[in-house]
Amino acid sequence: MEIAGFIEALRRDGEVLVDSSVRAGWDTLVPTCPEWRVRDLVAHTGSVHRWAVGYLDGKTEGRPIEICAPDDVDALADWFREGHLRLLNRLTTAPADLECWTFLPAPTPLAFWARRQAHETAIHRVDAESALGGRPREFTAEFAADGIDELLAGFHVRSRSKVRTEQPRSLLVQTTDTASDTGQPSAWLLHLSQEPLRVEQLTDTGSVSADCTISGSSPTVYRALWNRGRYEDLDVTGDPSLVELWRRTSAV
């Protein structure tokens, strides 16, 4: 996806997130994040937006995310909208050759932050919709497949990933709605061991085999891998213990 596509997704999902949160109510529990109420969800996402703006302003050293939301819940929606708009403006006006801190591979720092904030907001938009009790607005196949790729080939190849097995195992993740001629991965072969994941990005599974295979539409797989969807909605073959392992250990 292009940077402009990520920015537009971020714009839409941020608006849906805050609108759904206001309608759900600040004290409503978030089913997809049981430790949070809606106010915690909005405080977290709004703080992440402001954290990202710091790097888009040129910060070159990583620092922890600090929750900086107002204590007054009546001010929370406007506070979120202001930070969301500031993030959108920074992404839109930042120079293409921006140099700043990042933490996952990307063509450029600007491309990294556009992608990361789009998916951060998308997943938390699903959280807000779960609190409201409605069916989440569907993702496009292109966006969802990109989010799968970021999660598997970005986050979980890092040393901090807890998805490990004592004996080498393999898990194949496939999407059924991603065209192979786009060059975008439509399958990911995960090699699990006592070391961090090794991930093969595939455009054609051909004769690939694995101990367990999960497949489905890109949006369904995207939500499931982020533990925001039901694995019952996917086609799972082989050893189901690897799906349970992912559920238990894959939180980012």
mmCIF file of C-alpha atoms in Angstrom:
data_model
loop_
_atom_site.group_PDB
_atom_site.id
_atom_site.type_symbol
_atom_site.label_atom_id
_atom_site.label_comp_id
_atom_site.label_asym_id
_atom_site.label_seq_id
_atom_site.Cartn_x
_atom_site.Cartn_y
_atom_site.Cartn_z
ATOM 1 C CA MET A 1 0.000 0.000 0.000
ATOM 2 C CA GLU A 2 1.013 3.590 -0.576
ATOM 3 C CA ILE A 3 1.422 6.113 2.232
ATOM 4 C CA ALA A 4 -1.703 7.978 1.106
ATOM 5 C CA GLY A 5 -3.756 4.810 1.506
ATOM 6 C CA PHE A 6 -2.552 4.327 5.070
ATOM 7 C CA ILE A 7 -3.326 7.947 5.923
ATOM 8 C CA GLU A 8 -6.866 7.622 4.578
ATOM 9 C CA ALA A 9 -7.406 4.396 6.562
ATOM 10 C CA LEU A 10 -6.099 6.140 9.679
ATOM 11 C CA ARG A 11 -8.487 9.028 9.083
ATOM 12 C CA ARG A 12 -11.544 6.793 8.743
ATOM 13 C CA ASP A 13 -10.739 4.411 11.569
ATOM 14 C CA GLY A 14 -9.875 7.174 14.017
ATOM 15 C CA GLU A 15 -13.215 8.845 13.377
ATOM 16 C CA VAL A 16 -15.115 5.567 13.800
ATOM 17 C CA LEU A 17 -13.138 4.744 16.954
ATOM 18 C CA VAL A 18 -13.988 7.929 18.798
ATOM 19 C CA ASP A 19 -17.597 8.061 17.569
ATOM 20 C CA SER A 20 -18.185 4.440 18.631
ATOM 21 C CA SER A 21 -16.551 5.139 21.987
ATOM 22 C CA VAL A 22 -18.797 8.108 22.712
ATOM 23 C CA ARG A 23 -21.867 6.070 21.822
ATOM 24 C CA ALA A 24 -20.741 3.087 23.909
ATOM 25 C CA GLY A 25 -20.024 5.173 27.028
ATOM 26 C CA TRP A 26 -16.739 5.782 28.820
ATOM 27 C CA ASP A 27 -17.285 3.186 31.562
ATOM 28 C CA THR A 28 -18.334 0.374 29.211
ATOM 29 C CA LEU A 29 -16.096 -2.690 29.271
ATOM 30 C CA VAL A 30 -14.200 -3.521 26.057
ATOM 31 C CA PRO A 31 -14.875 -7.212 25.285
ATOM 32 C CA THR A 32 -11.786 -7.605 23.096
ATOM 33 C CA CYS A 33 -9.561 -6.050 25.800
ATOM 34 C CA PRO A 34 -11.181 -7.236 29.067
ATOM 35 C CA GLU A 35 -8.813 -5.226 31.249
ATOM 36 C CA TRP A 36 -9.977 -1.953 29.657
ATOM 37 C CA ARG A 37 -13.005 0.263 29.764
ATOM 38 C CA VAL A 38 -13.723 2.526 26.805
ATOM 39 C CA ARG A 39 -12.006 5.479 28.454
ATOM 40 C CA ASP A 40 -8.799 3.386 28.763
ATOM 41 C CA LEU A 41 -8.992 2.434 25.093
ATOM 42 C CA VAL A 42 -9.336 6.045 23.951
ATOM 43 C CA ALA A 43 -6.651 7.253 26.383
ATOM 44 C CA HIS A 44 -4.225 4.633 25.073
ATOM 45 C CA THR A 45 -4.839 5.233 21.371
ATOM 46 C CA GLY A 46 -4.810 9.008 21.712
ATOM 47 C CA SER A 47 -1.533 8.830 23.641
ATOM 48 C CA VAL A 48 -0.010 6.592 20.950
ATOM 49 C CA HIS A 49 -1.004 9.167 18.321
ATOM 50 C CA ARG A 50 0.799 11.913 20.232
ATOM 51 C CA TRP A 51 3.805 9.630 20.802
ATOM 52 C CA ALA A 52 4.026 9.065 17.030
ATOM 53 C CA VAL A 53 3.817 12.794 16.294
ATOM 54 C CA GLY A 54 7.002 13.270 18.296
ATOM 55 C CA TYR A 55 8.899 11.079 15.847
ATOM 56 C CA LEU A 56 7.281 12.706 12.853
ATOM 57 C CA ASP A 57 8.663 15.944 14.291
ATOM 58 C CA GLY A 58 12.123 14.397 13.983
ATOM 59 C CA LYS A 59 12.870 12.616 17.277
ATOM 60 C CA THR A 60 15.649 10.097 16.750
ATOM 61 C CA GLU A 61 15.617 8.190 20.046
ATOM 62 C CA GLY A 62 12.949 5.757 21.185
ATOM 63 C CA ARG A 63 11.019 6.467 24.361
ATOM 64 C CA PRO A 64 8.149 4.734 26.182
ATOM 65 C CA ILE A 65 4.559 5.630 25.468
ATOM 66 C CA GLU A 66 3.153 7.760 28.269
ATOM 67 C CA ILE A 67 -0.591 7.990 28.832
ATOM 68 C CA CYS A 68 -1.350 11.711 28.680
ATOM 69 C CA ALA A 69 -5.154 11.784 28.498
ATOM 70 C CA PRO A 70 -7.161 14.291 30.547
ATOM 71 C CA ASP A 71 -8.724 13.060 33.789
ATOM 72 C CA ASP A 72 -12.020 14.672 32.826
ATOM 73 C CA VAL A 73 -13.839 12.126 30.632
ATOM 74 C CA ASP A 74 -16.016 14.914 29.242
ATOM 75 C CA ALA A 75 -12.885 16.260 27.541
ATOM 76 C CA LEU A 76 -11.696 12.888 26.259
ATOM 77 C CA ALA A 77 -13.384 12.858 22.842
ATOM 78 C CA ASP A 78 -12.155 16.324 21.871
ATOM 79 C CA TRP A 79 -8.669 15.472 23.188
ATOM 80 C CA PHE A 80 -8.596 12.345 21.016
ATOM 81 C CA ARG A 81 -9.838 14.180 17.926
ATOM 82 C CA GLU A 82 -7.231 16.920 18.347
ATOM 83 C CA GLY A 83 -4.370 14.414 18.568
ATOM 84 C CA HIS A 84 -5.733 12.331 15.695
ATOM 85 C CA LEU A 85 -5.934 15.413 13.471
ATOM 86 C CA ARG A 86 -2.415 16.465 14.464
ATOM 87 C CA LEU A 87 -1.112 13.018 13.496
ATOM 88 C CA LEU A 88 -2.888 13.137 10.141
ATOM 89 C CA ASN A 89 -1.477 16.595 9.448
ATOM 90 C CA ARG A 90 2.073 15.518 10.335
ATOM 91 C CA LEU A 91 1.878 12.449 8.101
ATOM 92 C CA THR A 92 0.499 14.537 5.239
ATOM 93 C CA THR A 93 3.051 17.357 5.491
ATOM 94 C CA ALA A 94 6.208 15.507 6.605
ATOM 95 C CA PRO A 95 9.010 15.427 3.990
ATOM 96 C CA ALA A 96 9.487 12.188 2.106
ATOM 97 C CA ASP A 97 13.107 12.047 3.305
ATOM 98 C CA LEU A 98 12.190 12.442 6.986
ATOM 99 C CA GLU A 99 14.785 10.918 9.319
ATOM 100 C CA CYS A 100 13.512 9.687 12.690
ATOM 101 C CA TRP A 101 13.359 6.666 15.002
ATOM 102 C CA THR A 102 11.441 3.559 13.895
ATOM 103 C CA PHE A 103 11.257 0.004 15.217
ATOM 104 C CA LEU A 104 10.196 -2.185 12.285
ATOM 105 C CA PRO A 105 11.629 -2.477 8.759
ATOM 106 C CA ALA A 106 10.062 -0.097 6.226
ATOM 107 C CA PRO A 107 11.012 1.603 2.942
ATOM 108 C CA THR A 108 11.255 4.962 4.767
ATOM 109 C CA PRO A 109 10.546 6.285 8.275
ATOM 110 C CA LEU A 110 7.495 8.111 6.920
ATOM 111 C CA ALA A 111 6.160 4.909 5.381
ATOM 112 C CA PHE A 112 6.751 3.121 8.685
ATOM 113 C CA TRP A 113 4.784 5.608 10.778
ATOM 114 C CA ALA A 114 1.912 5.834 8.307
ATOM 115 C CA ARG A 115 1.584 2.040 8.237
ATOM 116 C CA ARG A 116 2.053 1.508 11.976
ATOM 117 C CA GLN A 117 -0.441 4.172 13.031
ATOM 118 C CA ALA A 118 -2.995 3.001 10.473
ATOM 119 C CA HIS A 119 -2.927 -0.555 11.851
ATOM 120 C CA GLU A 120 -2.718 0.568 15.486
ATOM 121 C CA THR A 121 -5.865 2.622 15.011
ATOM 122 C CA ALA A 122 -7.612 -0.031 12.922
ATOM 123 C CA ILE A 123 -7.288 -2.715 15.594
ATOM 124 C CA HIS A 124 -8.404 -0.355 18.345
ATOM 125 C CA ARG A 125 -11.315 0.749 16.173
ATOM 126 C CA VAL A 126 -12.446 -2.883 16.290
ATOM 127 C CA ASP A 127 -12.127 -2.703 20.087
ATOM 128 C CA ALA A 128 -14.365 0.367 20.218
ATOM 129 C CA GLU A 129 -16.958 -1.301 17.999
ATOM 130 C CA SER A 130 -16.894 -4.373 20.238
ATOM 131 C CA ALA A 131 -17.750 -2.155 23.212
ATOM 132 C CA LEU A 132 -20.614 -0.676 21.246
ATOM 133 C CA GLY A 133 -21.872 -4.160 20.482
ATOM 134 C CA GLY A 134 -22.082 -3.874 16.708
ATOM 135 C CA ARG A 135 -20.409 -5.802 13.938
ATOM 136 C CA PRO A 136 -17.089 -4.134 13.053
ATOM 137 C CA ARG A 137 -16.866 -2.300 9.759
ATOM 138 C CA GLU A 138 -15.029 -4.536 7.299
ATOM 139 C CA PHE A 139 -11.461 -3.940 6.173
ATOM 140 C CA THR A 140 -10.409 -4.081 2.554
ATOM 141 C CA ALA A 141 -8.489 -7.211 1.577
ATOM 142 C CA GLU A 142 -5.425 -5.134 0.668
ATOM 143 C CA PHE A 143 -5.296 -3.343 4.010
ATOM 144 C CA ALA A 144 -5.951 -6.489 6.047
ATOM 145 C CA ALA A 145 -3.297 -8.498 4.190
ATOM 146 C CA ASP A 146 -0.801 -5.724 4.823
ATOM 147 C CA GLY A 147 -1.691 -5.820 8.508
ATOM 148 C CA ILE A 148 -1.093 -9.563 8.615
ATOM 149 C CA ASP A 149 2.290 -9.008 7.011
ATOM 150 C CA GLU A 150 3.249 -6.294 9.508
ATOM 151 C CA LEU A 151 2.265 -8.497 12.441
ATOM 152 C CA LEU A 152 3.978 -11.682 11.259
ATOM 153 C CA ALA A 153 7.020 -10.455 9.341
ATOM 154 C CA GLY A 154 7.473 -7.317 11.445
ATOM 155 C CA PHE A 155 6.508 -7.766 15.086
ATOM 156 C CA HIS A 156 6.918 -11.498 15.564
ATOM 157 C CA VAL A 157 10.373 -11.935 14.072
ATOM 158 C CA ARG A 158 11.699 -9.745 16.890
ATOM 159 C CA SER A 159 13.372 -11.262 19.928
ATOM 160 C CA ARG A 160 10.572 -10.100 22.233
ATOM 161 C CA SER A 161 7.983 -12.346 20.541
ATOM 162 C CA LYS A 162 6.817 -15.088 22.910
ATOM 163 C CA VAL A 163 5.551 -17.442 20.204
ATOM 164 C CA ARG A 164 8.002 -20.284 20.797
ATOM 165 C CA THR A 165 7.966 -24.096 20.744
ATOM 166 C CA GLU A 166 10.363 -26.598 22.305
ATOM 167 C CA GLN A 167 10.461 -28.633 19.101
ATOM 168 C CA PRO A 168 10.485 -27.084 15.606
ATOM 169 C CA ARG A 169 6.955 -26.711 14.233
ATOM 170 C CA SER A 170 5.422 -24.874 11.292
ATOM 171 C CA LEU A 171 2.255 -22.835 10.880
ATOM 172 C CA LEU A 172 0.989 -21.717 7.467
ATOM 173 C CA VAL A 173 -1.257 -18.644 7.313
ATOM 174 C CA GLN A 174 -3.127 -18.181 4.021
ATOM 175 C CA THR A 175 -5.516 -15.556 2.697
ATOM 176 C CA THR A 176 -8.110 -16.539 0.137
ATOM 177 C CA ASP A 177 -8.813 -13.107 -1.361
ATOM 178 C CA THR A 178 -5.366 -11.672 -2.158
ATOM 179 C CA ALA A 179 -4.306 -11.806 -5.801
ATOM 180 C CA SER A 180 -0.861 -13.339 -6.266
ATOM 181 C CA ASP A 181 -0.105 -11.090 -9.263
ATOM 182 C CA THR A 182 0.055 -7.990 -7.038
ATOM 183 C CA GLY A 183 3.343 -9.093 -5.473
ATOM 184 C CA GLN A 184 1.786 -8.753 -2.035
ATOM 185 C CA PRO A 185 2.178 -11.871 0.140
ATOM 186 C CA SER A 186 -0.914 -14.054 0.282
ATOM 187 C CA ALA A 187 0.594 -16.633 2.629
ATOM 188 C CA TRP A 188 3.125 -16.716 5.441
ATOM 189 C CA LEU A 189 4.995 -19.830 6.546
ATOM 190 C CA LEU A 190 5.931 -19.482 10.213
ATOM 191 C CA HIS A 191 8.835 -21.573 11.466
ATOM 192 C CA LEU A 192 8.435 -21.953 15.233
ATOM 193 C CA SER A 193 11.200 -23.058 17.585
ATOM 194 C CA GLN A 194 12.864 -21.915 20.796
ATOM 195 C CA GLU A 195 14.164 -18.928 18.817
ATOM 196 C CA PRO A 196 12.148 -15.990 17.444
ATOM 197 C CA LEU A 197 9.868 -16.809 14.529
ATOM 198 C CA ARG A 198 11.336 -17.166 11.087
ATOM 199 C CA VAL A 199 8.741 -16.104 8.522
ATOM 200 C CA GLU A 200 8.634 -16.829 4.799
ATOM 201 C CA GLN A 201 6.424 -14.430 2.837
ATOM 202 C CA LEU A 202 4.812 -16.330 -0.044
ATOM 203 C CA THR A 203 2.830 -15.333 -3.105
ATOM 204 C CA ASP A 204 2.236 -18.973 -4.055
ATOM 205 C CA THR A 205 1.943 -21.833 -1.581
ATOM 206 C CA GLY A 206 2.434 -24.490 -4.263
ATOM 207 C CA SER A 207 3.587 -27.659 -2.507
ATOM 208 C CA VAL A 208 4.177 -25.972 0.858
ATOM 209 C CA SER A 209 3.110 -28.088 3.823
ATOM 210 C CA ALA A 210 2.940 -27.262 7.515
ATOM 211 C CA ASP A 211 1.980 -28.827 10.835
ATOM 212 C CA CYS A 212 -1.057 -26.545 10.907
ATOM 213 C CA THR A 213 -2.691 -24.342 8.278
ATOM 214 C CA ILE A 214 -5.170 -21.542 8.876
ATOM 215 C CA SER A 215 -6.887 -19.850 5.961
ATOM 216 C CA GLY A 216 -9.683 -17.419 5.309
ATOM 217 C CA SER A 217 -10.417 -13.968 3.956
ATOM 218 C CA SER A 218 -7.770 -11.360 4.742
ATOM 219 C CA PRO A 219 -9.995 -9.361 7.146
ATOM 220 C CA THR A 220 -11.004 -12.514 9.039
ATOM 221 C CA VAL A 221 -7.400 -13.693 9.378
ATOM 222 C CA TYR A 222 -6.235 -10.163 10.326
ATOM 223 C CA ARG A 223 -8.704 -9.867 13.193
ATOM 224 C CA ALA A 224 -8.061 -13.409 14.400
ATOM 225 C CA LEU A 225 -4.278 -13.072 14.488
ATOM 226 C CA TRP A 226 -4.662 -9.886 16.537
ATOM 227 C CA ASN A 227 -7.053 -11.845 18.807
ATOM 228 C CA ARG A 228 -9.967 -9.637 17.752
ATOM 229 C CA GLY A 229 -11.804 -12.334 15.811
ATOM 230 C CA ARG A 230 -12.934 -15.935 15.941
ATOM 231 C CA TYR A 231 -10.763 -18.784 14.736
ATOM 232 C CA GLU A 232 -14.025 -20.660 14.277
ATOM 233 C CA ASP A 233 -14.562 -18.416 11.238
ATOM 234 C CA LEU A 234 -11.351 -19.738 9.647
ATOM 235 C CA ASP A 235 -10.475 -23.023 8.002
ATOM 236 C CA VAL A 236 -8.007 -24.748 10.354
ATOM 237 C CA THR A 237 -6.335 -28.013 9.354
ATOM 238 C CA GLY A 238 -3.597 -29.987 11.067
ATOM 239 C CA ASP A 239 -2.516 -29.574 14.665
ATOM 240 C CA PRO A 240 -4.916 -27.172 16.452
ATOM 241 C CA SER A 241 -2.534 -26.806 19.398
ATOM 242 C CA LEU A 242 -0.552 -24.311 17.311
ATOM 243 C CA VAL A 243 -3.630 -22.099 17.047
ATOM 244 C CA GLU A 244 -4.031 -22.258 20.819
ATOM 245 C CA LEU A 245 -0.343 -21.454 21.230
ATOM 246 C CA TRP A 246 -0.816 -18.354 19.086
ATOM 247 C CA ARG A 247 -3.835 -17.268 21.131
ATOM 248 C CA ARG A 248 -1.910 -17.579 24.389
ATOM 249 C CA THR A 249 1.420 -16.064 23.441
ATOM 250 C CA SER A 250 1.042 -13.658 20.501
ATOM 251 C CA ALA A 251 -0.088 -10.472 22.267
ATOM 252 C CA VAL A 252 1.963 -7.495 21.112
#
